[in-house]
CSV table of C-alpha atoms (C1' of nucleotides) and ligand atoms in Angstrom, one decimal:
chain,number,residue,atom,x,y,z
A,1,MET,CA,0.0,0.0,0.0
A,2,ILE,CA,1.0,3.6,-0.6
A,3,LEU,CA,2.0,4.4,3.0
A,4,LYS,CA,4.3,1.3,3.3
A,5,ASP,CA,5.7,2.1,-0.1
A,6,ASN,CA,6.8,5.5,1.1
A,7,ASN,CA,8.2,4.3,4.5
A,8,ILE,CA,5.4,6.2,6.3
A,9,LYS,CA,4.3,4.6,9.6
A,10,ILE,CA,0.9,3.2,9.2
A,11,THR,CA,-1.5,4.6,11.8
A,12,PRO,CA,-5.3,4.5,11.8
A,13,GLN,CA,-5.4,8.3,11.7
A,14,ARG,CA,-3.4,8.5,8.5
A,15,LEU,CA,-5.4,5.8,7.0
A,16,VAL,CA,-8.8,7.5,7.5
A,17,VAL,CA,-7.4,10.8,6.3
A,18,LEU,CA,-6.1,9.2,3.1
A,19,GLU,CA,-9.3,7.3,2.6
A,20,TYR,CA,-11.3,10.4,3.0
A,21,LEU,CA,-9.3,12.2,0.3
A,22,ASP,CA,-9.6,9.2,-1.9
A,23,LYS,CA,-13.4,9.2,-1.7
A,24,ASN,CA,-14.0,12.9,-1.6
A,25,CYS,CA,-12.8,14.8,-4.6
A,26,THR,CA,-14.1,18.1,-3.3
A,27,HIS,CA,-10.7,19.5,-2.3
A,28,PRO,CA,-11.7,19.8,1.3
A,29,THR,CA,-10.1,21.9,4.0
A,30,ALA,CA,-8.3,20.4,7.0
A,31,ASP,CA,-11.2,21.3,9.1
A,32,GLU,CA,-13.7,19.7,6.8
A,33,ILE,CA,-11.7,16.5,6.9
A,34,TYR,CA,-11.4,16.7,10.7
A,35,SER,CA,-15.1,17.4,11.4
A,36,TYR,CA,-16.2,14.5,9.2
A,37,LEU,CA,-13.8,12.0,10.6
A,38,LYS,CA,-14.3,13.1,14.2
A,39,LYS,CA,-17.8,11.7,14.1
A,40,LYS,CA,-16.6,8.1,13.8
A,41,ASN,CA,-13.2,8.7,15.4
A,42,PRO,CA,-14.0,10.7,18.5
A,43,SER,CA,-10.4,10.7,19.8
A,44,LEU,CA,-9.1,12.2,16.6
A,45,SER,CA,-7.2,15.5,17.1
A,46,LYS,CA,-7.2,18.3,14.6
A,47,THR,CA,-3.5,18.6,15.0
A,48,THR,CA,-3.2,15.0,13.9
A,49,VAL,CA,-5.1,15.8,10.7
A,50,TYR,CA,-2.7,18.6,10.0
A,51,ASN,CA,0.2,16.4,10.7
A,52,ALA,CA,-1.1,13.6,8.5
A,53,LEU,CA,-1.7,16.1,5.7
A,54,GLU,CA,1.7,17.5,6.0
A,55,THR,CA,3.4,14.1,5.9
A,56,LEU,CA,1.3,13.0,2.9
A,57,SER,CA,2.2,16.3,1.1
A,58,LYS,CA,5.9,15.9,1.8
A,59,HIS,CA,5.9,12.5,0.1
A,60,GLY,CA,3.9,13.8,-2.9
A,61,ILE,CA,0.9,11.6,-2.2
A,62,ILE,CA,-1.4,14.5,-1.8
A,63,GLN,CA,-1.0,18.2,-2.7
A,64,SER,CA,-2.2,21.3,-1.0
A,65,LEU,CA,-4.0,24.0,-3.0
A,66,THR,CA,-3.4,27.6,-2.1
A,67,ILE,CA,-6.1,28.7,-4.5
A,68,SER,CA,-8.6,30.3,-2.2
A,69,GLY,CA,-6.1,32.5,-0.4
A,70,TYR,CA,-7.3,32.0,3.2
A,71,GLU,CA,-7.2,28.3,3.8
A,72,LEU,CA,-5.4,25.3,2.3
A,73,ARG,CA,-7.4,22.7,0.3
A,74,TYR,CA,-6.2,19.2,-0.2
A,75,ASP,CA,-6.3,16.9,-3.2
A,76,LEU,CA,-5.1,13.3,-3.8
A,77,ASP,CA,-2.3,13.7,-6.4
A,78,HIS,CA,-3.8,11.8,-9.3
A,79,GLY,CA,-2.0,13.3,-12.3
A,80,MET,CA,-1.6,16.8,-13.4
A,81,HIS,CA,-4.7,18.9,-13.6
A,82,HIS,CA,-5.8,22.5,-13.0
A,83,HIS,CA,-8.4,24.0,-10.8
A,84,PHE,CA,-11.3,26.4,-11.1
A,85,TYR,CA,-12.3,28.4,-8.0
A,86,CYS,CA,-15.7,30.0,-7.7
A,87,LYS,CA,-15.5,33.3,-5.9
A,88,ILE,CA,-19.2,33.1,-4.9
A,89,CYS,CA,-19.8,29.6,-3.7
A,90,GLY,CA,-16.2,28.7,-3.0
A,91,ARG,CA,-16.3,25.4,-4.8
A,92,ILE,CA,-13.2,24.1,-6.5
A,93,VAL,CA,-13.5,21.9,-9.5
A,94,ASP,CA,-11.0,20.0,-11.6
A,95,ILE,CA,-10.0,21.4,-15.0
A,96,GLU,CA,-8.6,18.7,-17.2
A,97,LEU,CA,-6.0,20.6,-19.2
A,98,LYS,CA,-2.5,19.7,-20.1
A,99,CYS,CA,0.1,22.3,-19.3
A,100,PRO,CA,2.5,22.6,-22.3
A,101,ASN,CA,4.8,24.9,-20.4
A,102,VAL,CA,6.4,22.3,-18.2
A,103,GLU,CA,9.2,21.7,-20.7
A,104,LYS,CA,9.8,25.4,-21.3
A,105,MET,CA,10.3,26.0,-17.5
A,106,LYS,CA,13.6,24.1,-17.6
A,107,LYS,CA,15.5,26.9,-19.2
A,108,TYR,CA,15.2,29.0,-16.1
A,109,GLY,CA,17.4,26.7,-14.1
A,110,HIS,CA,15.1,26.3,-11.1
A,111,GLU,CA,14.2,22.9,-9.7
A,112,ILE,CA,10.5,22.4,-10.3
A,113,GLU,CA,8.5,20.5,-7.7
A,114,GLU,CA,4.9,21.6,-8.2
A,115,ILE,CA,2.8,23.2,-10.9
A,116,HIS,CA,-0.5,24.7,-10.2
A,117,GLY,CA,-3.0,26.2,-12.6
A,118,TYR,CA,-5.6,28.3,-10.8
A,119,ILE,CA,-8.5,29.8,-12.7
A,120,LYS,CA,-10.9,32.0,-10.7
A,121,GLY,CA,-14.3,33.5,-11.5
A,122,ILE,CA,-17.9,32.6,-11.2
A,123,CYS,CA,-19.1,29.1,-11.8
A,124,LYS,CA,-21.9,28.1,-14.2
A,125,LYS,CA,-24.3,27.4,-11.3
A,126,CYS,CA,-23.7,30.8,-9.6
A,127,LEU,CA,-24.1,32.5,-12.9
A,128,LYS,CA,-27.6,31.1,-13.3
A,129,GLU,CA,-28.5,32.2,-9.8
A,130,LYS,CA,-27.3,35.7,-10.7
A,131,ASP,CA,-29.5,35.8,-13.8
A,132,LYS,CA,-32.6,35.1,-11.8
A,133,LYS,CA,-32.3,38.4,-9.9
B,1,MET,CA,-4.4,58.7,-14.2
B,2,ILE,CA,-5.4,55.2,-13.4
B,3,LEU,CA,-7.3,56.0,-10.2
B,4,LYS,CA,-9.4,58.7,-11.8
B,5,ASP,CA,-10.0,56.4,-14.8
B,6,ASN,CA,-11.6,53.8,-12.4
B,7,ASN,CA,-13.6,56.3,-10.4
B,8,ILE,CA,-11.5,55.6,-7.3
B,9,LYS,CA,-11.1,58.5,-4.9
B,10,ILE,CA,-7.6,59.8,-5.0
B,11,THR,CA,-6.0,59.7,-1.6
B,12,PRO,CA,-2.3,60.1,-0.7
B,13,GLN,CA,-2.4,56.7,0.8
B,14,ARG,CA,-3.6,55.0,-2.3
B,15,LEU,CA,-1.1,56.9,-4.3
B,16,VAL,CA,1.9,55.7,-2.3
B,17,VAL,CA,0.7,52.1,-2.3
B,18,LEU,CA,0.3,52.2,-6.0
B,19,GLU,CA,3.6,53.9,-6.5
B,20,TYR,CA,5.3,51.3,-4.3
B,21,LEU,CA,4.0,48.4,-6.4
B,22,ASP,CA,5.0,50.2,-9.6
B,23,LYS,CA,8.6,50.5,-8.5
B,24,ASN,CA,8.9,47.2,-6.7
B,25,CYS,CA,8.3,44.1,-8.7
B,26,THR,CA,9.2,41.8,-5.8
B,27,HIS,CA,5.6,40.8,-5.2
B,28,PRO,CA,5.6,42.2,-1.7
B,29,THR,CA,3.3,41.4,1.2
B,30,ALA,CA,0.9,43.9,2.7
B,31,ASP,CA,3.2,44.1,5.7
B,32,GLU,CA,6.3,44.8,3.6
B,33,ILE,CA,4.5,47.6,1.8
B,34,TYR,CA,3.2,49.0,5.1
B,35,SER,CA,6.6,48.8,6.8
B,36,TYR,CA,8.4,50.6,4.0
B,37,LEU,CA,5.8,53.3,3.5
B,38,LYS,CA,5.4,53.9,7.2
B,39,LYS,CA,8.9,55.4,7.4
B,40,LYS,CA,8.0,58.4,5.2
B,41,ASN,CA,4.3,58.4,6.1
B,42,PRO,CA,4.2,58.0,9.9
B,43,SER,CA,0.4,58.3,10.1
B,44,LEU,CA,-0.2,55.5,7.7
B,45,SER,CA,-2.3,52.7,9.1
B,46,LYS,CA,-1.8,49.0,8.2
B,47,THR,CA,-5.6,48.8,7.7
B,48,THR,CA,-5.4,51.5,5.1
B,49,VAL,CA,-2.8,49.5,3.2
B,50,TYR,CA,-5.1,46.5,3.3
B,51,ASN,CA,-8.0,48.6,2.2
B,52,ALA,CA,-6.1,50.2,-0.6
B,53,LEU,CA,-4.9,46.8,-1.9
B,54,GLU,CA,-8.4,45.5,-1.8
B,55,THR,CA,-9.8,48.5,-3.7
B,56,LEU,CA,-7.0,48.2,-6.3
B,57,SER,CA,-7.6,44.5,-6.7
B,58,LYS,CA,-11.3,44.8,-7.1
B,59,HIS,CA,-10.7,47.2,-10.1
B,60,GLY,CA,-8.2,44.8,-11.6
B,61,ILE,CA,-5.4,47.3,-11.3
B,62,ILE,CA,-3.3,44.9,-9.1
B,63,GLN,CA,-3.7,41.2,-8.4
B,64,SER,CA,-3.1,39.2,-5.3
B,65,LEU,CA,-1.1,36.1,-5.5
B,66,THR,CA,-2.0,33.1,-3.2
B,67,ILE,CA,1.1,31.3,-4.2
B,68,SER,CA,2.9,31.0,-0.9
B,69,GLY,CA,-0.1,29.7,1.0
B,70,TYR,CA,0.3,31.7,4.2
B,71,GLU,CA,0.2,35.3,3.1
B,72,LEU,CA,-1.0,37.3,0.0
B,73,ARG,CA,1.5,38.9,-2.3
B,74,TYR,CA,0.7,41.8,-4.5
B,75,ASP,CA,1.6,42.5,-8.1
B,76,LEU,CA,0.8,45.4,-10.5
B,77,ASP,CA,-1.3,43.8,-13.3
B,78,HIS,CA,0.9,44.3,-16.3
B,79,GLY,CA,-0.2,41.6,-18.7
B,80,MET,CA,-0.5,37.8,-18.2
B,81,HIS,CA,2.5,36.1,-16.7
B,82,HIS,CA,3.2,33.2,-14.4
B,83,HIS,CA,5.1,32.9,-11.1
B,84,PHE,CA,7.8,30.8,-9.6
B,85,TYR,CA,8.0,30.4,-5.9
B,86,CYS,CA,11.1,29.2,-4.1
B,87,LYS,CA,10.3,27.1,-1.1
B,88,ILE,CA,13.6,27.9,0.5
B,89,CYS,CA,14.2,31.6,0.2
B,90,GLY,CA,10.5,32.6,-0.5
B,91,ARG,CA,11.3,34.7,-3.5
B,92,ILE,CA,8.7,35.0,-6.2
B,93,VAL,CA,9.9,35.7,-9.7
B,94,ASP,CA,8.0,36.3,-12.9
B,95,ILE,CA,7.8,33.6,-15.5
B,96,GLU,CA,7.1,35.0,-19.0
B,97,LEU,CA,5.0,32.2,-20.4
B,98,LYS,CA,1.8,32.5,-22.5
B,99,CYS,CA,-1.1,30.3,-21.3
B,100,PRO,CA,-2.6,28.6,-24.3
B,101,ASN,CA,-5.4,27.3,-22.2
B,102,VAL,CA,-7.4,30.4,-21.8
B,103,GLU,CA,-9.5,29.7,-24.9
B,104,LYS,CA,-10.2,26.1,-24.0
B,105,MET,CA,-11.6,27.2,-20.6
B,106,LYS,CA,-14.6,28.7,-22.3
B,107,LYS,CA,-16.2,25.3,-22.9
B,108,TYR,CA,-16.8,24.8,-19.2
B,109,GLY,CA,-19.3,27.6,-19.0
B,110,HIS,CA,-17.8,29.4,-16.1
B,111,GLU,CA,-17.0,33.1,-16.1
B,112,ILE,CA,-13.3,33.6,-15.9
B,113,GLU,CA,-11.8,36.5,-14.0
B,114,GLU,CA,-8.3,35.5,-13.2
B,115,ILE,CA,-5.7,33.0,-14.3
B,116,HIS,CA,-2.7,32.1,-12.2
B,117,GLY,CA,0.1,29.9,-13.1
B,118,TYR,CA,2.2,28.9,-10.0
B,119,ILE,CA,5.3,26.9,-10.2
B,120,LYS,CA,7.0,25.9,-7.0
B,121,GLY,CA,10.4,24.5,-6.2
B,122,ILE,CA,13.9,25.5,-5.5
B,123,CYS,CA,15.4,28.5,-7.3
B,124,LYS,CA,18.7,28.5,-9.1
B,125,LYS,CA,20.4,30.5,-6.3
B,126,CYS,CA,19.3,28.2,-3.5
B,127,LEU,CA,20.3,25.2,-5.6
B,128,LYS,CA,23.9,26.5,-5.6
B,129,GLU,CA,23.8,27.1,-1.9
B,130,LYS,CA,22.7,23.5,-1.5
B,131,ASP,CA,25.6,22.2,-3.6
B,132,LYS,CA,28.2,23.8,-1.4
B,133,LYS,CA,27.2,21.6,1.5
C,1,DA,C1',-13.7,79.9,-1.1
C,2,DT,C1',-16.8,77.4,2.1
C,3,DG,C1',-19.9,73.9,3.6
C,4,DT,C1',-21.7,69.3,3.1
C,5,DT,C1',-21.4,64.5,3.1
C,6,DA,C1',-20.4,60.0,1.8
C,7,DA,C1',-16.3,57.6,1.8
C,8,DA,C1',-11.6,56.9,3.5
C,9,DT,C1',-8.4,56.6,7.3
C,10,DT,C1',-6.9,55.3,11.7
C,11,DG,C1',-6.2,52.5,15.9
C,12,DT,C1',-7.6,48.8,18.4
C,13,DA,C1',-9.9,44.5,19.0
C,14,DA,C1',-11.5,40.2,17.1
C,15,DT,C1',-11.1,36.3,14.0
C,16,DG,C1',-9.6,32.1,12.3
C,17,DA,C1',-6.4,29.0,10.1
C,18,DT,C1',-2.2,27.0,11.3
C,19,DT,C1',1.7,25.9,14.3
C,20,DA,C1',4.3,25.0,18.8
C,21,DC,C1',4.8,22.3,22.5
C,22,DA,C1',4.7,18.9,26.3
C,23,DA,C1',2.5,14.8,28.0
C,24,DT,C1',0.8,10.5,26.6
C,25,DT,C1',0.2,6.6,23.5
C,26,DT,C1',1.6,3.5,19.9
C,27,DA,C1',3.8,1.2,15.5
C,28,DG,C1',7.4,-1.3,14.3
C,29,DT,C1',11.1,-4.0,15.5
C,30,DA,C1',13.9,-7.4,18.2
D,1,DT,C1',6.7,-9.3,25.3
D,2,DA,C1',9.7,-5.2,25.8
D,3,DC,C1',11.8,-1.2,23.8
D,4,DT,C1',12.0,3.2,21.6
D,5,DA,C1',11.5,6.6,18.2
D,6,DA,C1',7.8,8.5,16.3
D,7,DA,C1',2.9,9.7,16.3
D,8,DT,C1',-1.1,11.4,18.7
D,9,DT,C1',-3.5,14.5,21.6
D,10,DG,C1',-5.1,18.8,23.8
D,11,DT,C1',-4.0,23.3,24.7
D,12,DA,C1',-1.8,27.5,24.0
D,13,DA,C1',0.5,30.6,20.9
D,14,DT,C1',1.2,32.8,16.4
D,15,DC,C1',0.2,35.8,12.8
D,16,DA,C1',-2.1,37.5,8.6
D,17,DT,C1',-6.3,39.5,7.9
D,18,DT,C1',-10.9,41.6,9.0
D,19,DA,C1',-14.4,44.1,11.9
D,20,DC,C1',-15.6,48.1,13.9
D,21,DA,C1',-16.3,52.8,15.7
D,22,DA,C1',-14.3,57.4,15.9
D,23,DT,C1',-12.1,60.8,13.2
D,24,DT,C1',-10.7,62.9,9.0
D,25,DT,C1',-11.0,64.1,4.2
D,26,DA,C1',-11.8,64.1,-1.1
D,27,DA,C1',-15.1,65.4,-4.2
D,28,DC,C1',-18.8,68.1,-5.2
D,29,DA,C1',-22.3,71.9,-4.8
D,30,DT,C1',-23.2,76.3,-3.3
E,201,MN,MN1,-8.2,18.4,-8.1
E,202,MN,MN1,4.6,39.1,-11.3
E,203,ZN,ZN1,-20.2,29.1,-7.7
E,204,ZN,ZN1,15.5,30.4,-3.4
DNA sequence: ATGTTAAATTGTAATGATTACAATTTAGTA
DNA sequence: TACTAAATTGTAATCATTACAATTTAACAT
């Protein structure tokens, strides 16, 4: 399994956090993950959720999104994709676009570890709500 | 001038904030802007800097970058470009790449207001420092 | 030029996500 | 089963940003 593969100690807390991210592609916050898991794991600490997320991030198993600007969102790292953030409802949705710039980046001489494409605006759903008024 | 063009009330505070961003392409934080300007404008309030930055952002004169994840950075909006963030020294540098995906985004039906390309890693300079060890 | 007023500025207090830390528990190994 | 380094937990601290109320001022009308 992915934890053992990365020499990460297997703990029930890390397992449920990872499982949550696997089943919920909503790009949740640490607090959303914590609040949900707390129900069935009453002893779970929010610090543990933060620690687990940090460990998983460092190993490249998940990635943190800085898209909203006031909280981190988390995402299982399943291949390169971009994100759309709705300024009204706050939802973050995947955008399946290739980034053709990865190659060109090499000429700058920096070591590249992450690439994030963030698109912000008003989502289809919120646009319709607006029209009603 | 750009403030008058956008129907923004012209105040000395807004002028110095704008001038600072025009002369400093370092993608500074609100606090960096405040600390520097405070020296020659002792009555300046940090809240005013935040307010000015928000007003300028809303009118699309500047943009805020969420790249670092724990503070906002500000940038005069001079044409589409991307950003590289060094995880070691924290510097943010411009990356002059076109984004060919803008057009393709239209098919999703969302209203696009901002596009951010964030690349994260270790900058050339910090890589050299690392090698020395 | 002066007066008016809605908006901007200021200082302080509050917020809220994240991190620090010390005590306790536990996963992995022998 | 016992050992130990690492993980978990709960609480307190941090720090960027926002809320708010009192004061000042830019823009406009007289
Ligand atoms: Mn995603
Ligand atoms: Mn820039
Ligand atoms: Zn929306
Ligand atoms: Zn660097």
